[in-house]
Protein backbone atom coordinates (compact mmCIF):
# COMPACT_ATOMS: atom_id res chain seq x y z
CA UNK A 1 -84.97 90.54 236.57
CA UNK A 2 -86.42 90.26 232.72
CA UNK A 3 -86.04 93.64 231.93
CA UNK A 4 -82.95 94.78 230.88
CA UNK A 5 -82.29 97.47 231.80
CA UNK A 6 -80.35 98.41 235.33
CA UNK A 7 -81.34 101.29 237.82
CA UNK A 8 -79.66 102.80 239.64
CA UNK A 9 -82.12 105.08 242.44
CA UNK A 10 -81.73 107.86 244.95
CA UNK A 11 -81.86 107.32 248.16
CA UNK A 12 -83.39 109.67 251.47
CA UNK A 13 -86.45 110.70 252.60
CA UNK A 14 -87.95 112.15 249.40
CA UNK A 15 -89.32 110.46 246.07
CA UNK A 16 -87.00 108.05 244.64
CA UNK A 17 -85.38 109.09 241.23
CA UNK A 18 -83.25 107.26 239.00
CA UNK A 19 -79.85 108.67 239.35
CA UNK A 20 -78.31 106.58 236.40
CA UNK A 21 -80.12 103.35 233.62
CA UNK A 22 -77.87 101.37 232.12
CA UNK A 23 -78.79 99.08 228.79
CA UNK A 24 -76.15 97.50 227.74
CA UNK A 25 -77.63 93.71 227.62
CA UNK A 26 -78.94 92.15 225.38
CA UNK A 27 -81.05 89.21 227.87
CA UNK A 28 -82.41 89.19 230.53
CA UNK A 29 -80.00 91.10 233.37
CA UNK A 30 -79.22 88.28 235.95
CA UNK A 31 -77.22 88.82 238.35
CA UNK A 32 -74.56 92.38 239.74
CA UNK A 33 -73.15 93.66 242.54
CA UNK A 34 -71.24 96.66 243.94
CA UNK A 35 -67.35 96.48 243.47
CA UNK A 36 -65.40 95.95 246.77
CA UNK A 37 -62.79 99.11 246.03
CA UNK A 38 -65.57 101.58 245.70
CA UNK A 39 -69.04 102.04 246.21
CA UNK A 40 -69.56 104.04 242.76
CA UNK A 41 -69.02 100.65 240.05
CA UNK A 42 -70.47 97.90 239.41
CA UNK A 43 -70.96 94.59 237.99
CA UNK A 44 -73.44 93.05 235.33
CA UNK A 45 -73.98 89.45 234.26
CA UNK A 46 -76.61 88.90 232.01
CA UNK A 47 -77.55 85.50 229.68
CA UNK A 48 -76.60 87.41 226.70
CA UNK A 49 -72.49 86.11 228.25
CA UNK A 50 -71.66 89.42 228.95
CA UNK A 51 -69.82 90.70 232.28
CA UNK A 52 -69.67 94.53 231.84
CA UNK A 53 -67.83 96.75 234.79
CA UNK A 54 -68.84 100.60 234.75
CA UNK A 55 -68.43 103.66 236.42
CA UNK A 56 -71.43 105.37 237.85
CA UNK A 57 -69.83 108.08 238.66
CA UNK A 58 -68.22 108.61 234.93
CA UNK A 59 -71.24 110.68 233.65
CA UNK A 60 -72.79 112.82 235.50
CA UNK A 61 -74.25 114.69 233.08
CA UNK A 62 -75.43 112.43 230.28
CA UNK A 63 -77.28 110.30 233.28
CA UNK A 64 -74.92 107.78 231.60
CA UNK A 65 -72.35 105.32 233.45
CA UNK A 66 -69.43 105.34 232.20
CA UNK A 67 -68.28 100.89 230.86
CA UNK A 68 -65.34 100.15 232.23
CA UNK A 69 -64.30 96.56 230.86
CA UNK A 70 -66.66 94.39 228.68
CA UNK A 71 -66.42 90.73 229.05
CA UNK A 72 -68.28 87.74 227.21
CA UNK A 73 -68.47 83.85 227.81
CA UNK A 74 -68.03 83.11 223.98
CA UNK A 75 -67.85 79.79 225.72
CA UNK A 76 -71.25 79.59 227.65
CA UNK A 77 -74.91 80.27 226.60
CA UNK A 78 -75.38 82.78 229.76
CA UNK A 79 -74.32 84.29 232.79
CA UNK A 80 -75.94 83.53 236.87
CA UNK A 81 -74.01 84.61 239.28
CA UNK A 82 -71.65 86.92 240.61
CA UNK A 83 -68.93 87.62 243.10
CA UNK A 84 -65.79 89.25 243.91
CA UNK A 85 -62.55 88.15 246.29
CA UNK A 86 -62.32 90.85 248.63
CA UNK A 87 -58.41 90.75 248.39
CA UNK A 88 -57.78 91.28 244.73
CA UNK A 89 -58.58 94.39 242.68
CA UNK A 90 -61.85 94.08 241.08
CA UNK A 91 -61.32 90.60 240.43
CA UNK A 92 -65.27 88.80 240.10
CA UNK A 93 -66.50 85.69 239.59
CA UNK A 94 -69.44 84.77 237.33
CA UNK A 95 -70.93 81.75 237.42
CA UNK A 96 -71.74 80.48 233.71
CA UNK A 97 -75.44 78.03 233.04
CA UNK A 98 -72.77 75.31 231.81
CA UNK A 99 -71.53 74.50 235.08
CA UNK A 100 -68.32 76.93 234.30
CA UNK A 101 -67.37 78.65 236.74
CA UNK A 102 -64.91 82.25 234.71
CA UNK A 103 -62.53 84.33 237.17
CA UNK A 104 -61.95 87.79 235.51
CA UNK A 105 -59.56 90.92 235.93
CA UNK A 106 -60.51 93.51 235.16
CA UNK A 107 -56.78 93.82 233.05
CA UNK A 108 -58.27 90.88 230.48
CA UNK A 109 -60.86 90.79 227.77
CA UNK A 110 -60.39 86.59 228.82
CA UNK A 111 -61.22 85.01 232.05
CA UNK A 112 -57.52 84.48 234.08
CA UNK A 113 -59.39 80.71 235.20
CA UNK A 114 -61.86 78.75 234.91
CA UNK A 115 -63.19 75.85 237.60
CA UNK A 116 -64.92 72.98 235.91
CA UNK A 117 -66.99 70.45 237.64
CA UNK A 118 -67.26 67.50 235.66
CA UNK A 119 -70.86 67.22 236.43
CA UNK A 120 -71.10 70.44 234.71
CA UNK A 121 -74.37 71.11 236.84
CA UNK A 122 -75.90 74.94 236.49
CA UNK A 123 -74.08 77.12 238.72
CA UNK A 124 -76.94 79.28 240.35
CA UNK A 125 -74.85 81.31 242.89
CA UNK A 126 -71.38 81.36 244.12
CA UNK A 127 -70.20 83.65 246.90
CA UNK A 128 -66.61 83.86 248.14
CA UNK A 129 -65.57 83.95 251.66
CA UNK A 130 -65.22 87.00 253.79
CA UNK A 131 -61.31 86.02 254.56
CA UNK A 132 -61.20 85.77 250.66
CA UNK A 133 -59.86 82.06 251.27
CA UNK A 134 -63.02 80.37 250.08
CA UNK A 135 -65.58 80.22 247.37
CA UNK A 136 -68.51 78.28 247.54
CA UNK A 137 -70.70 77.54 244.53
CA UNK A 138 -74.59 76.60 244.74
CA UNK A 139 -75.75 74.66 242.27
CA UNK A 140 -78.32 73.23 239.86
CA UNK A 141 -78.03 69.22 241.13
CA UNK A 142 -78.71 70.36 244.89
CA UNK A 143 -74.98 70.18 245.68
CA UNK A 144 -72.88 72.48 247.26
CA UNK A 145 -68.96 73.15 246.73
CA UNK A 146 -65.26 74.78 247.19
CA UNK A 147 -63.15 75.68 245.78
CA UNK A 148 -60.08 76.75 247.52
CA UNK A 149 -58.61 80.67 246.09
CA UNK A 150 -55.88 80.72 247.72
CA UNK A 151 -53.99 78.06 245.48
CA UNK A 152 -52.49 79.78 242.51
CA UNK A 153 -54.60 77.81 240.59
CA UNK A 154 -58.05 76.84 242.11
CA UNK A 155 -58.93 73.19 243.17
CA UNK A 156 -62.06 72.20 243.91
CA UNK A 157 -61.39 70.47 248.04
CA UNK A 158 -65.03 68.46 247.09
CA UNK A 159 -69.25 68.54 246.78
CA UNK A 160 -71.23 67.34 248.75
CA UNK A 161 -75.25 67.02 248.15
CA UNK A 162 -76.76 70.14 250.52
CA UNK A 163 -80.31 70.10 248.90
CA UNK A 164 -83.00 67.44 248.25
CA UNK A 165 -83.79 69.15 245.20
CA UNK A 166 -81.76 72.26 243.42
CA UNK A 167 -79.58 74.61 245.53
CA UNK A 168 -80.50 77.77 245.16
CA UNK A 169 -77.98 80.65 247.03
CA UNK A 170 -75.09 80.15 249.09
CA UNK A 171 -73.65 82.55 251.62
CA UNK A 172 -71.04 83.22 254.34
CA UNK A 173 -70.99 84.32 257.94
CA UNK A 174 -68.53 87.14 258.52
CA UNK A 175 -65.95 85.03 260.24
CA UNK A 176 -65.52 82.43 257.12
CA UNK A 177 -67.37 79.74 259.44
CA UNK A 178 -70.14 78.75 258.69
CA UNK A 179 -71.87 78.75 254.90
CA UNK A 180 -75.86 79.04 254.57
CA UNK A 181 -77.56 78.11 251.52
CA UNK A 182 -81.15 77.78 250.79
CA UNK A 183 -82.78 75.45 248.05
CA UNK A 184 -85.86 74.51 245.76
CA UNK A 185 -87.19 71.09 248.85
CA UNK A 186 -87.87 74.59 250.80
CA UNK A 187 -84.58 74.06 252.94
CA UNK A 188 -82.24 76.90 255.06
CA UNK A 189 -79.13 75.07 255.75
CA UNK A 190 -76.18 76.03 258.12
CA UNK A 191 -72.88 74.30 257.56
CA UNK A 192 -70.26 74.68 259.36
CA UNK A 193 -66.97 75.19 257.66
CA UNK A 194 -64.20 75.11 259.72
CA UNK A 195 -61.63 74.68 256.88
């Protein structure tokens, strides 16, 4: 992701071609996700501290995506990972390089909530469970932390050492009963999460 350009390509049997090109970020793009309500909306994150949401069908003539929402993490030093709550329209969850997890709503410029961890380990990956109730965070200190999103103000359910080195990725199984983590220690771990 060293380039600061997002390209949206056509599929099919023919030679791929660029449909849209997005060049709004000033530093490397770290993550993106397709919106859970429509595949025409894309959320992008960057080390420039910006979370920008685009409507890809906003302007077919100019081949430019229409910017819908622009959030900036003025306190942080960059955004690394993104996930989205499946039961909340256009709400995104972004992980910052300083260990904070920010909950953004499309209707508000500032985060609607900020989840902090006293360890301040960099959060490399975030994943909302398919049921929408739990948030898992994989951190640079090898830890895995869970938050209960069902609470009005999400509360940490605790953390554990998941890897001997940096935890780089986390995802849920479709039934929300297990987590899968990957780390720089070369391990891929499957964890029961019967909560």
